[in-house]
């Protein structure tokens, strides 16, 4: 299975088009949150439907610059992974939206709510084998959640879940400057980078996990 993961698009349709054109054929397109930049559910739906035109299965979570209303719209479109499990070609997908508490002015969830959402999604899948987690926020204390000031600001609940469950792959974004690949035990962790800059990730999920960080470039 070939997966394209796009995070932190922040409402930029031109970057979305460049990424999908650059990426080539895929089975699944994952939108990993901050689909909009404090935009409306209609704005999020526009970008989801634009992704659907690529021809792959689209699945998504919302980010801290989205909203609970956008999460509801994603669910209505049948693409949400927030508190939801989806099985495709023998691969289990589930995820969590938003970010841990920070300023109280964005789309934020408590660590308990984050943990419950991941458990709920996984619980909908019978005997998960190959598991892919889509989390807007990286696991705390990794290479992928470190700000330019050196602070680790990811989710402790996401980290605890990964350590306990050991999914094959976790894809995230949120911390733009912490793009990269890391590991926690048997789990490959990927911060895909900000899509508004043309950055994204491609993952091949087969007997092994192969991940490539790619750059479709910026528009003029």
JSON list of C-alpha atoms in Angstrom, two decimals:
[
{"chain": "A", "resi": 1, "resn": "UNK", "atom": "CA", "xyz": [0.00, 0.00, 0.00]},
{"chain": "A", "resi": 2, "resn": "UNK", "atom": "CA", "xyz": [1.29, 3.44, -0.96]},
{"chain": "A", "resi": 3, "resn": "UNK", "atom": "CA", "xyz": [0.26, 6.32, 1.29]},
{"chain": "A", "resi": 4, "resn": "UNK", "atom": "CA", "xyz": [0.69, 10.05, 0.73]},
{"chain": "A", "resi": 5, "resn": "UNK", "atom": "CA", "xyz": [0.56, 12.07, 3.96]},
{"chain": "A", "resi": 6, "resn": "UNK", "atom": "CA", "xyz": [-0.06, 15.81, 3.88]},
{"chain": "A", "resi": 7, "resn": "UNK", "atom": "CA", "xyz": [-0.11, 17.87, 7.07]},
{"chain": "A", "resi": 8, "resn": "UNK", "atom": "CA", "xyz": [-0.28, 21.58, 7.86]},
{"chain": "A", "resi": 9, "resn": "UNK", "atom": "CA", "xyz": [-1.69, 22.67, 4.53]},
{"chain": "A", "resi": 10, "resn": "UNK", "atom": "CA", "xyz": [-3.16, 25.76, 6.20]},
{"chain": "A", "resi": 11, "resn": "UNK", "atom": "CA", "xyz": [-5.73, 26.31, 3.49]},
{"chain": "A", "resi": 12, "resn": "UNK", "atom": "CA", "xyz": [-3.40, 26.40, 0.47]},
{"chain": "A", "resi": 13, "resn": "UNK", "atom": "CA", "xyz": [-5.00, 24.64, -2.53]},
{"chain": "A", "resi": 14, "resn": "UNK", "atom": "CA", "xyz": [-2.04, 25.43, -4.80]},
{"chain": "A", "resi": 15, "resn": "UNK", "atom": "CA", "xyz": [0.34, 23.51, -2.54]},
{"chain": "A", "resi": 16, "resn": "UNK", "atom": "CA", "xyz": [-2.13, 20.63, -2.36]},
{"chain": "A", "resi": 17, "resn": "UNK", "atom": "CA", "xyz": [-2.25, 20.44, -6.15]},
{"chain": "A", "resi": 18, "resn": "UNK", "atom": "CA", "xyz": [1.55, 20.55, -6.45]},
{"chain": "A", "resi": 19, "resn": "UNK", "atom": "CA", "xyz": [1.98, 17.78, -3.89]},
{"chain": "A", "resi": 20, "resn": "UNK", "atom": "CA", "xyz": [-0.58, 15.48, -5.46]},
{"chain": "A", "resi": 21, "resn": "UNK", "atom": "CA", "xyz": [0.90, 16.07, -8.91]},
{"chain": "A", "resi": 22, "resn": "UNK", "atom": "CA", "xyz": [4.43, 15.44, -7.64]},
{"chain": "A", "resi": 23, "resn": "UNK", "atom": "CA", "xyz": [3.54, 12.35, -5.61]},
{"chain": "A", "resi": 24, "resn": "UNK", "atom": "CA", "xyz": [2.26, 10.09, -8.34]},
{"chain": "A", "resi": 25, "resn": "UNK", "atom": "CA", "xyz": [-0.28, 7.28, -7.88]},
{"chain": "A", "resi": 26, "resn": "UNK", "atom": "CA", "xyz": [-1.22, 6.18, -4.37]},
{"chain": "A", "resi": 27, "resn": "UNK", "atom": "CA", "xyz": [-3.79, 4.06, -2.58]},
{"chain": "A", "resi": 28, "resn": "UNK", "atom": "CA", "xyz": [-4.49, 6.49, 0.27]},
{"chain": "A", "resi": 29, "resn": "UNK", "atom": "CA", "xyz": [-4.12, 10.23, 0.86]},
{"chain": "A", "resi": 30, "resn": "UNK", "atom": "CA", "xyz": [-3.97, 11.22, 4.52]},
{"chain": "A", "resi": 31, "resn": "UNK", "atom": "CA", "xyz": [-4.69, 14.81, 5.57]},
{"chain": "A", "resi": 32, "resn": "UNK", "atom": "CA", "xyz": [-3.09, 15.13, 8.97]},
{"chain": "A", "resi": 33, "resn": "UNK", "atom": "CA", "xyz": [-4.64, 18.30, 10.34]},
{"chain": "A", "resi": 34, "resn": "UNK", "atom": "CA", "xyz": [-4.40, 22.07, 9.98]},
{"chain": "A", "resi": 35, "resn": "UNK", "atom": "CA", "xyz": [-6.21, 21.54, 6.72]},
{"chain": "A", "resi": 36, "resn": "UNK", "atom": "CA", "xyz": [-7.35, 25.15, 7.07]},
{"chain": "A", "resi": 37, "resn": "UNK", "atom": "CA", "xyz": [-5.85, 28.20, 8.75]},
{"chain": "A", "resi": 38, "resn": "UNK", "atom": "CA", "xyz": [-8.68, 28.87, 11.22]},
{"chain": "A", "resi": 39, "resn": "UNK", "atom": "CA", "xyz": [-11.06, 28.33, 8.32]},
{"chain": "A", "resi": 40, "resn": "UNK", "atom": "CA", "xyz": [-14.63, 27.13, 8.00]},
{"chain": "A", "resi": 41, "resn": "UNK", "atom": "CA", "xyz": [-16.01, 23.62, 7.55]},
{"chain": "A", "resi": 42, "resn": "UNK", "atom": "CA", "xyz": [-16.79, 24.59, 3.95]},
{"chain": "A", "resi": 43, "resn": "UNK", "atom": "CA", "xyz": [-13.14, 25.52, 3.40]},
{"chain": "A", "resi": 44, "resn": "UNK", "atom": "CA", "xyz": [-12.03, 22.16, 4.78]},
{"chain": "A", "resi": 45, "resn": "UNK", "atom": "CA", "xyz": [-14.57, 20.32, 2.63]},
{"chain": "A", "resi": 46, "resn": "UNK", "atom": "CA", "xyz": [-13.30, 22.13, -0.46]},
{"chain": "A", "resi": 47, "resn": "UNK", "atom": "CA", "xyz": [-9.77, 20.84, 0.16]},
{"chain": "A", "resi": 48, "resn": "UNK", "atom": "CA", "xyz": [-10.94, 17.33, 1.02]},
{"chain": "A", "resi": 49, "resn": "UNK", "atom": "CA", "xyz": [-12.96, 17.12, -2.18]},
{"chain": "A", "resi": 50, "resn": "UNK", "atom": "CA", "xyz": [-10.01, 18.50, -4.14]},
{"chain": "A", "resi": 51, "resn": "UNK", "atom": "CA", "xyz": [-7.90, 15.67, -2.69]},
{"chain": "A", "resi": 52, "resn": "UNK", "atom": "CA", "xyz": [-10.57, 13.14, -3.68]},
{"chain": "A", "resi": 53, "resn": "UNK", "atom": "CA", "xyz": [-10.14, 14.15, -7.32]},
{"chain": "A", "resi": 54, "resn": "UNK", "atom": "CA", "xyz": [-6.69, 12.55, -7.14]},
{"chain": "A", "resi": 55, "resn": "UNK", "atom": "CA", "xyz": [-8.45, 9.18, -7.16]},
{"chain": "A", "resi": 56, "resn": "UNK", "atom": "CA", "xyz": [-7.15, 7.70, -3.92]},
{"chain": "A", "resi": 57, "resn": "UNK", "atom": "CA", "xyz": [-9.03, 7.00, -0.69]},
{"chain": "A", "resi": 58, "resn": "UNK", "atom": "CA", "xyz": [-8.90, 10.17, 1.45]},
{"chain": "A", "resi": 59, "resn": "UNK", "atom": "CA", "xyz": [-8.79, 9.99, 5.27]},
{"chain": "A", "resi": 60, "resn": "UNK", "atom": "CA", "xyz": [-8.27, 12.92, 7.62]},
{"chain": "A", "resi": 61, "resn": "UNK", "atom": "CA", "xyz": [-8.04, 14.41, 11.09]},
{"chain": "A", "resi": 62, "resn": "UNK", "atom": "CA", "xyz": [-8.33, 18.06, 12.11]},
{"chain": "A", "resi": 63, "resn": "UNK", "atom": "CA", "xyz": [-5.55, 20.16, 13.60]},
{"chain": "A", "resi": 64, "resn": "UNK", "atom": "CA", "xyz": [-5.30, 22.91, 16.18]},
{"chain": "A", "resi": 65, "resn": "UNK", "atom": "CA", "xyz": [-5.88, 25.52, 13.44]},
{"chain": "A", "resi": 66, "resn": "UNK", "atom": "CA", "xyz": [-9.07, 23.72, 12.41]},
{"chain": "A", "resi": 67, "resn": "UNK", "atom": "CA", "xyz": [-12.04, 23.24, 14.77]},
{"chain": "A", "resi": 68, "resn": "UNK", "atom": "CA", "xyz": [-14.51, 20.79, 16.25]},
{"chain": "A", "resi": 69, "resn": "UNK", "atom": "CA", "xyz": [-16.95, 21.92, 13.55]},
{"chain": "A", "resi": 70, "resn": "UNK", "atom": "CA", "xyz": [-14.43, 20.87, 10.90]},
{"chain": "A", "resi": 71, "resn": "UNK", "atom": "CA", "xyz": [-14.08, 17.50, 12.62]},
{"chain": "A", "resi": 72, "resn": "UNK", "atom": "CA", "xyz": [-17.85, 17.11, 12.35]},
{"chain": "A", "resi": 73, "resn": "UNK", "atom": "CA", "xyz": [-17.72, 17.95, 8.65]},
{"chain": "A", "resi": 74, "resn": "UNK", "atom": "CA", "xyz": [-14.93, 15.40, 8.08]},
{"chain": "A", "resi": 75, "resn": "UNK", "atom": "CA", "xyz": [-17.12, 12.79, 9.77]},
{"chain": "A", "resi": 76, "resn": "UNK", "atom": "CA", "xyz": [-20.06, 13.79, 7.59]},
{"chain": "A", "resi": 77, "resn": "UNK", "atom": "CA", "xyz": [-17.91, 13.37, 4.49]},
{"chain": "A", "resi": 78, "resn": "UNK", "atom": "CA", "xyz": [-16.94, 9.87, 5.64]},
{"chain": "A", "resi": 79, "resn": "UNK", "atom": "CA", "xyz": [-13.21, 10.65, 5.77]},
{"chain": "A", "resi": 80, "resn": "UNK", "atom": "CA", "xyz": [-12.61, 11.21, 9.49]},
{"chain": "A", "resi": 81, "resn": "UNK", "atom": "CA", "xyz": [-10.19, 9.08, 11.50]},
{"chain": "A", "resi": 82, "resn": "UNK", "atom": "CA", "xyz": [-10.87, 10.94, 14.75]},
{"chain": "A", "resi": 83, "resn": "UNK", "atom": "CA", "xyz": [-12.17, 8.30, 17.19]},
{"chain": "A", "resi": 84, "resn": "UNK", "atom": "CA", "xyz": [-12.76, 6.09, 14.13]},
{"chain": "A", "resi": 85, "resn": "UNK", "atom": "CA", "xyz": [-11.09, 2.99, 12.74]},
{"chain": "A", "resi": 86, "resn": "UNK", "atom": "CA", "xyz": [-10.96, 2.14, 9.03]},
{"chain": "A", "resi": 87, "resn": "UNK", "atom": "CA", "xyz": [-9.57, -1.02, 7.44]},
{"chain": "A", "resi": 88, "resn": "UNK", "atom": "CA", "xyz": [-8.17, -0.77, 3.90]},
{"chain": "A", "resi": 89, "resn": "UNK", "atom": "CA", "xyz": [-6.40, -3.63, 2.13]},
{"chain": "A", "resi": 90, "resn": "UNK", "atom": "CA", "xyz": [-5.67, -5.27, 5.46]},
{"chain": "A", "resi": 91, "resn": "UNK", "atom": "CA", "xyz": [-4.15, -2.11, 6.98]},
{"chain": "A", "resi": 92, "resn": "UNK", "atom": "CA", "xyz": [-5.82, -0.49, 10.00]},
{"chain": "A", "resi": 93, "resn": "UNK", "atom": "CA", "xyz": [-6.09, 3.30, 10.15]},
{"chain": "A", "resi": 94, "resn": "UNK", "atom": "CA", "xyz": [-7.22, 5.41, 13.10]},
{"chain": "A", "resi": 95, "resn": "UNK", "atom": "CA", "xyz": [-6.26, 8.76, 14.55]},
{"chain": "A", "resi": 96, "resn": "UNK", "atom": "CA", "xyz": [-6.69, 11.82, 16.71]},
{"chain": "A", "resi": 97, "resn": "UNK", "atom": "CA", "xyz": [-7.29, 15.49, 15.98]},
{"chain": "A", "resi": 98, "resn": "UNK", "atom": "CA", "xyz": [-6.34, 18.78, 17.66]},
{"chain": "A", "resi": 99, "resn": "UNK", "atom": "CA", "xyz": [-3.44, 19.36, 20.08]},
{"chain": "A", "resi": 100, "resn": "UNK", "atom": "CA", "xyz": [-2.85, 19.13, 23.85]},
{"chain": "A", "resi": 101, "resn": "UNK", "atom": "CA", "xyz": [-3.87, 22.15, 25.96]},
{"chain": "A", "resi": 102, "resn": "UNK", "atom": "CA", "xyz": [-1.85, 25.28, 25.27]},
{"chain": "A", "resi": 103, "resn": "UNK", "atom": "CA", "xyz": [-3.49, 28.72, 25.04]},
{"chain": "A", "resi": 104, "resn": "UNK", "atom": "CA", "xyz": [-7.12, 27.66, 25.15]},
{"chain": "A", "resi": 105, "resn": "UNK", "atom": "CA", "xyz": [-7.77, 29.60, 21.95]},
{"chain": "A", "resi": 106, "resn": "UNK", "atom": "CA", "xyz": [-7.26, 26.82, 19.40]},
{"chain": "A", "resi": 107, "resn": "UNK", "atom": "CA", "xyz": [-8.69, 23.35, 18.85]},
{"chain": "A", "resi": 108, "resn": "UNK", "atom": "CA", "xyz": [-7.30, 21.58, 21.91]},
{"chain": "A", "resi": 109, "resn": "UNK", "atom": "CA", "xyz": [-8.01, 18.30, 23.70]},
{"chain": "A", "resi": 110, "resn": "UNK", "atom": "CA", "xyz": [-6.91, 17.10, 27.12]},
{"chain": "A", "resi": 111, "resn": "UNK", "atom": "CA", "xyz": [-4.37, 14.30, 27.21]},
{"chain": "A", "resi": 112, "resn": "UNK", "atom": "CA", "xyz": [-7.13, 12.02, 28.51]},
{"chain": "A", "resi": 113, "resn": "UNK", "atom": "CA", "xyz": [-9.32, 12.92, 25.53]},
{"chain": "A", "resi": 114, "resn": "UNK", "atom": "CA", "xyz": [-6.44, 12.23, 23.15]},
{"chain": "A", "resi": 115, "resn": "UNK", "atom": "CA", "xyz": [-5.84, 8.82, 24.72]},
{"chain": "A", "resi": 116, "resn": "UNK", "atom": "CA", "xyz": [-9.56, 7.98, 24.60]},
{"chain": "A", "resi": 117, "resn": "UNK", "atom": "CA", "xyz": [-9.82, 8.95, 20.93]},
{"chain": "A", "resi": 118, "resn": "UNK", "atom": "CA", "xyz": [-6.95, 6.65, 19.96]},
{"chain": "A", "resi": 119, "resn": "UNK", "atom": "CA", "xyz": [-8.38, 3.77, 21.98]},
{"chain": "A", "resi": 120, "resn": "UNK", "atom": "CA", "xyz": [-11.83, 4.32, 20.46]},
{"chain": "A", "resi": 121, "resn": "UNK", "atom": "CA", "xyz": [-10.54, 4.20, 16.91]},
{"chain": "A", "resi": 122, "resn": "UNK", "atom": "CA", "xyz": [-8.41, 1.14, 17.49]},
{"chain": "A", "resi": 123, "resn": "UNK", "atom": "CA", "xyz": [-11.29, -0.56, 19.30]},
{"chain": "A", "resi": 124, "resn": "UNK", "atom": "CA", "xyz": [-13.43, -0.44, 16.16]},
{"chain": "A", "resi": 125, "resn": "UNK", "atom": "CA", "xyz": [-10.99, -2.66, 14.28]},
{"chain": "A", "resi": 126, "resn": "UNK", "atom": "CA", "xyz": [-11.11, -6.44, 14.66]},
{"chain": "A", "resi": 127, "resn": "UNK", "atom": "CA", "xyz": [-7.71, -7.81, 15.61]},
{"chain": "A", "resi": 128, "resn": "UNK", "atom": "CA", "xyz": [-5.60, -5.02, 14.08]},
{"chain": "A", "resi": 129, "resn": "UNK", "atom": "CA", "xyz": [-2.48, -6.36, 12.39]},
{"chain": "A", "resi": 130, "resn": "UNK", "atom": "CA", "xyz": [-0.79, -3.58, 10.38]},
{"chain": "A", "resi": 131, "resn": "UNK", "atom": "CA", "xyz": [-1.69, -0.35, 12.17]},
{"chain": "A", "resi": 132, "resn": "UNK", "atom": "CA", "xyz": [-1.23, 3.21, 10.89]},
{"chain": "A", "resi": 133, "resn": "UNK", "atom": "CA", "xyz": [-1.96, 6.11, 13.25]},
{"chain": "A", "resi": 134, "resn": "UNK", "atom": "CA", "xyz": [-2.68, 9.63, 12.00]},
{"chain": "A", "resi": 135, "resn": "UNK", "atom": "CA", "xyz": [-2.14, 12.19, 14.77]},
{"chain": "A", "resi": 136, "resn": "UNK", "atom": "CA", "xyz": [-1.89, 15.91, 14.19]},
{"chain": "A", "resi": 137, "resn": "UNK", "atom": "CA", "xyz": [0.38, 16.20, 17.23]},
{"chain": "A", "resi": 138, "resn": "UNK", "atom": "CA", "xyz": [3.67, 14.27, 17.50]},
{"chain": "A", "resi": 139, "resn": "UNK", "atom": "CA", "xyz": [4.51, 12.04, 20.46]},
{"chain": "A", "resi": 140, "resn": "UNK", "atom": "CA", "xyz": [6.17, 13.97, 23.25]},
{"chain": "A", "resi": 141, "resn": "UNK", "atom": "CA", "xyz": [9.93, 13.78, 23.77]},
{"chain": "A", "resi": 142, "resn": "UNK", "atom": "CA", "xyz": [10.94, 12.72, 20.26]},
{"chain": "A", "resi": 143, "resn": "UNK", "atom": "CA", "xyz": [12.82, 14.34, 17.40]},
{"chain": "A", "resi": 144, "resn": "UNK", "atom": "CA", "xyz": [9.47, 15.30, 15.91]},
{"chain": "A", "resi": 145, "resn": "UNK", "atom": "CA", "xyz": [8.03, 17.57, 18.62]},
{"chain": "A", "resi": 146, "resn": "UNK", "atom": "CA", "xyz": [11.00, 19.83, 19.33]},
{"chain": "A", "resi": 147, "resn": "UNK", "atom": "CA", "xyz": [10.46, 23.54, 18.68]},
{"chain": "A", "resi": 148, "resn": "UNK", "atom": "CA", "xyz": [13.14, 25.87, 17.38]},
{"chain": "A", "resi": 149, "resn": "UNK", "atom": "CA", "xyz": [13.66, 26.89, 21.02]},
{"chain": "A", "resi": 150, "resn": "UNK", "atom": "CA", "xyz": [14.44, 23.29, 21.99]},
{"chain": "A", "resi": 151, "resn": "UNK", "atom": "CA", "xyz": [11.18, 22.59, 23.84]},
{"chain": "A", "resi": 152, "resn": "UNK", "atom": "CA", "xyz": [9.32, 19.30, 23.48]},
{"chain": "A", "resi": 153, "resn": "UNK", "atom": "CA", "xyz": [5.65, 20.16, 23.04]},
{"chain": "A", "resi": 154, "resn": "UNK", "atom": "CA", "xyz": [4.08, 16.94, 21.72]},
{"chain": "A", "resi": 155, "resn": "UNK", "atom": "CA", "xyz": [1.44, 14.80, 23.37]},
{"chain": "A", "resi": 156, "resn": "UNK", "atom": "CA", "xyz": [2.32, 12.57, 26.31]},
{"chain": "A", "resi": 157, "resn": "UNK", "atom": "CA", "xyz": [-0.81, 10.53, 25.61]},
{"chain": "A", "resi": 158, "resn": "UNK", "atom": "CA", "xyz": [0.26, 9.87, 22.03]},
{"chain": "A", "resi": 159, "resn": "UNK", "atom": "CA", "xyz": [3.68, 8.76, 23.24]},
{"chain": "A", "resi": 160, "resn": "UNK", "atom": "CA", "xyz": [2.20, 6.47, 25.91]},
{"chain": "A", "resi": 161, "resn": "UNK", "atom": "CA", "xyz": [-0.15, 4.94, 23.35]},
{"chain": "A", "resi": 162, "resn": "UNK", "atom": "CA", "xyz": [2.67, 4.25, 20.90]},
{"chain": "A", "resi": 163, "resn": "UNK", "atom": "CA", "xyz": [4.84, 2.70, 23.59]},
{"chain": "A", "resi": 164, "resn": "UNK", "atom": "CA", "xyz": [2.05, 0.39, 24.69]},
{"chain": "A", "resi": 165, "resn": "UNK", "atom": "CA", "xyz": [0.50, -0.55, 21.33]},
{"chain": "A", "resi": 166, "resn": "UNK", "atom": "CA", "xyz": [3.51, -0.30, 18.97]},
{"chain": "A", "resi": 167, "resn": "UNK", "atom": "CA", "xyz": [1.65, 0.47, 15.73]},
{"chain": "A", "resi": 168, "resn": "UNK", "atom": "CA", "xyz": [3.69, -0.01, 12.58]},
{"chain": "A", "resi": 169, "resn": "UNK", "atom": "CA", "xyz": [3.58, 3.66, 11.58]},
{"chain": "A", "resi": 170, "resn": "UNK", "atom": "CA", "xyz": [2.56, 7.01, 13.07]},
{"chain": "A", "resi": 171, "resn": "UNK", "atom": "CA", "xyz": [2.22, 10.04, 10.81]},
{"chain": "A", "resi": 172, "resn": "UNK", "atom": "CA", "xyz": [1.99, 13.54, 12.27]},
{"chain": "A", "resi": 173, "resn": "UNK", "atom": "CA", "xyz": [2.79, 17.22, 11.72]},
{"chain": "A", "resi": 174, "resn": "UNK", "atom": "CA", "xyz": [2.06, 20.30, 13.86]},
{"chain": "A", "resi": 175, "resn": "UNK", "atom": "CA", "xyz": [5.66, 21.28, 14.70]},
{"chain": "A", "resi": 176, "resn": "UNK", "atom": "CA", "xyz": [6.76, 22.61, 11.33]},
{"chain": "A", "resi": 177, "resn": "UNK", "atom": "CA", "xyz": [10.45, 22.87, 12.13]},
{"chain": "A", "resi": 178, "resn": "UNK", "atom": "CA", "xyz": [10.67, 19.29, 13.45]},
{"chain": "A", "resi": 179, "resn": "UNK", "atom": "CA", "xyz": [10.13, 17.52, 10.17]},
{"chain": "A", "resi": 180, "resn": "UNK", "atom": "CA", "xyz": [11.81, 14.13, 10.15]},
{"chain": "A", "resi": 181, "resn": "UNK", "atom": "CA", "xyz": [11.70, 10.43, 10.89]},
{"chain": "A", "resi": 182, "resn": "UNK", "atom": "CA", "xyz": [12.18, 8.82, 14.32]},
{"chain": "A", "resi": 183, "resn": "UNK", "atom": "CA", "xyz": [11.35, 5.57, 16.10]},
{"chain": "A", "resi": 184, "resn": "UNK", "atom": "CA", "xyz": [9.74, 4.46, 19.34]},
{"chain": "A", "resi": 185, "resn": "UNK", "atom": "CA", "xyz": [10.33, 0.76, 19.76]},
{"chain": "A", "resi": 186, "resn": "UNK", "atom": "CA", "xyz": [8.91, -0.98, 16.69]},
{"chain": "A", "resi": 187, "resn": "UNK", "atom": "CA", "xyz": [7.01, 2.12, 15.52]},
{"chain": "A", "resi": 188, "resn": "UNK", "atom": "CA", "xyz": [8.23, 4.36, 12.71]},
{"chain": "A", "resi": 189, "resn": "UNK", "atom": "CA", "xyz": [7.34, 7.99, 13.45]},
{"chain": "A", "resi": 190, "resn": "UNK", "atom": "CA", "xyz": [7.10, 10.63, 10.71]},
{"chain": "A", "resi": 191, "resn": "UNK", "atom": "CA", "xyz": [6.58, 14.39, 10.94]},
{"chain": "A", "resi": 192, "resn": "UNK", "atom": "CA", "xyz": [5.69, 15.19, 7.35]},
{"chain": "A", "resi": 193, "resn": "UNK", "atom": "CA", "xyz": [6.51, 18.90, 7.47]},
{"chain": "A", "resi": 194, "resn": "UNK", "atom": "CA", "xyz": [4.34, 21.85, 6.41]},
{"chain": "A", "resi": 195, "resn": "UNK", "atom": "CA", "xyz": [2.49, 21.17, 3.18]},
{"chain": "A", "resi": 196, "resn": "UNK", "atom": "CA", "xyz": [2.08, 24.88, 2.48]},
{"chain": "A", "resi": 197, "resn": "UNK", "atom": "CA", "xyz": [5.84, 24.78, 1.78]},
{"chain": "A", "resi": 198, "resn": "UNK", "atom": "CA", "xyz": [5.40, 21.78, -0.52]},
{"chain": "A", "resi": 199, "resn": "UNK", "atom": "CA", "xyz": [6.62, 19.25, 2.04]},
{"chain": "A", "resi": 200, "resn": "UNK", "atom": "CA", "xyz": [4.96, 15.86, 2.46]},
{"chain": "A", "resi": 201, "resn": "UNK", "atom": "CA", "xyz": [5.72, 12.19, 3.05]},
{"chain": "A", "resi": 202, "resn": "UNK", "atom": "CA", "xyz": [5.22, 8.98, 1.10]},
{"chain": "A", "resi": 203, "resn": "UNK", "atom": "CA", "xyz": [4.99, 5.69, 2.98]},
{"chain": "A", "resi": 204, "resn": "UNK", "atom": "CA", "xyz": [4.99, 2.21, 1.49]},
{"chain": "A", "resi": 205, "resn": "UNK", "atom": "CA", "xyz": [3.35, -0.21, 3.91]},
{"chain": "A", "resi": 206, "resn": "UNK", "atom": "CA", "xyz": [4.11, -3.76, 2.89]},
{"chain": "A", "resi": 207, "resn": "UNK", "atom": "CA", "xyz": [6.09, -6.45, 4.72]},
{"chain": "A", "resi": 208, "resn": "UNK", "atom": "CA", "xyz": [8.32, -3.57, 5.80]},
{"chain": "A", "resi": 209, "resn": "UNK", "atom": "CA", "xyz": [7.70, 0.15, 6.25]},
{"chain": "A", "resi": 210, "resn": "UNK", "atom": "CA", "xyz": [9.53, 2.47, 3.85]},
{"chain": "A", "resi": 211, "resn": "UNK", "atom": "CA", "xyz": [9.13, 6.24, 4.24]},
{"chain": "A", "resi": 212, "resn": "UNK", "atom": "CA", "xyz": [10.39, 9.06, 2.06]},
{"chain": "A", "resi": 213, "resn": "UNK", "atom": "CA", "xyz": [10.19, 12.77, 2.92]},
{"chain": "A", "resi": 214, "resn": "UNK", "atom": "CA", "xyz": [9.53, 14.70, -0.27]},
{"chain": "A", "resi": 215, "resn": "UNK", "atom": "CA", "xyz": [9.29, 18.31, -1.43]},
{"chain": "A", "resi": 216, "resn": "UNK", "atom": "CA", "xyz": [7.05, 19.45, -4.24]},
{"chain": "A", "resi": 217, "resn": "UNK", "atom": "CA", "xyz": [8.43, 23.00, -4.10]},
{"chain": "A", "resi": 218, "resn": "UNK", "atom": "CA", "xyz": [6.71, 26.32, -3.53]},
{"chain": "A", "resi": 219, "resn": "UNK", "atom": "CA", "xyz": [4.47, 28.20, -5.91]},
{"chain": "A", "resi": 220, "resn": "UNK", "atom": "CA", "xyz": [5.41, 31.43, -7.60]}
]
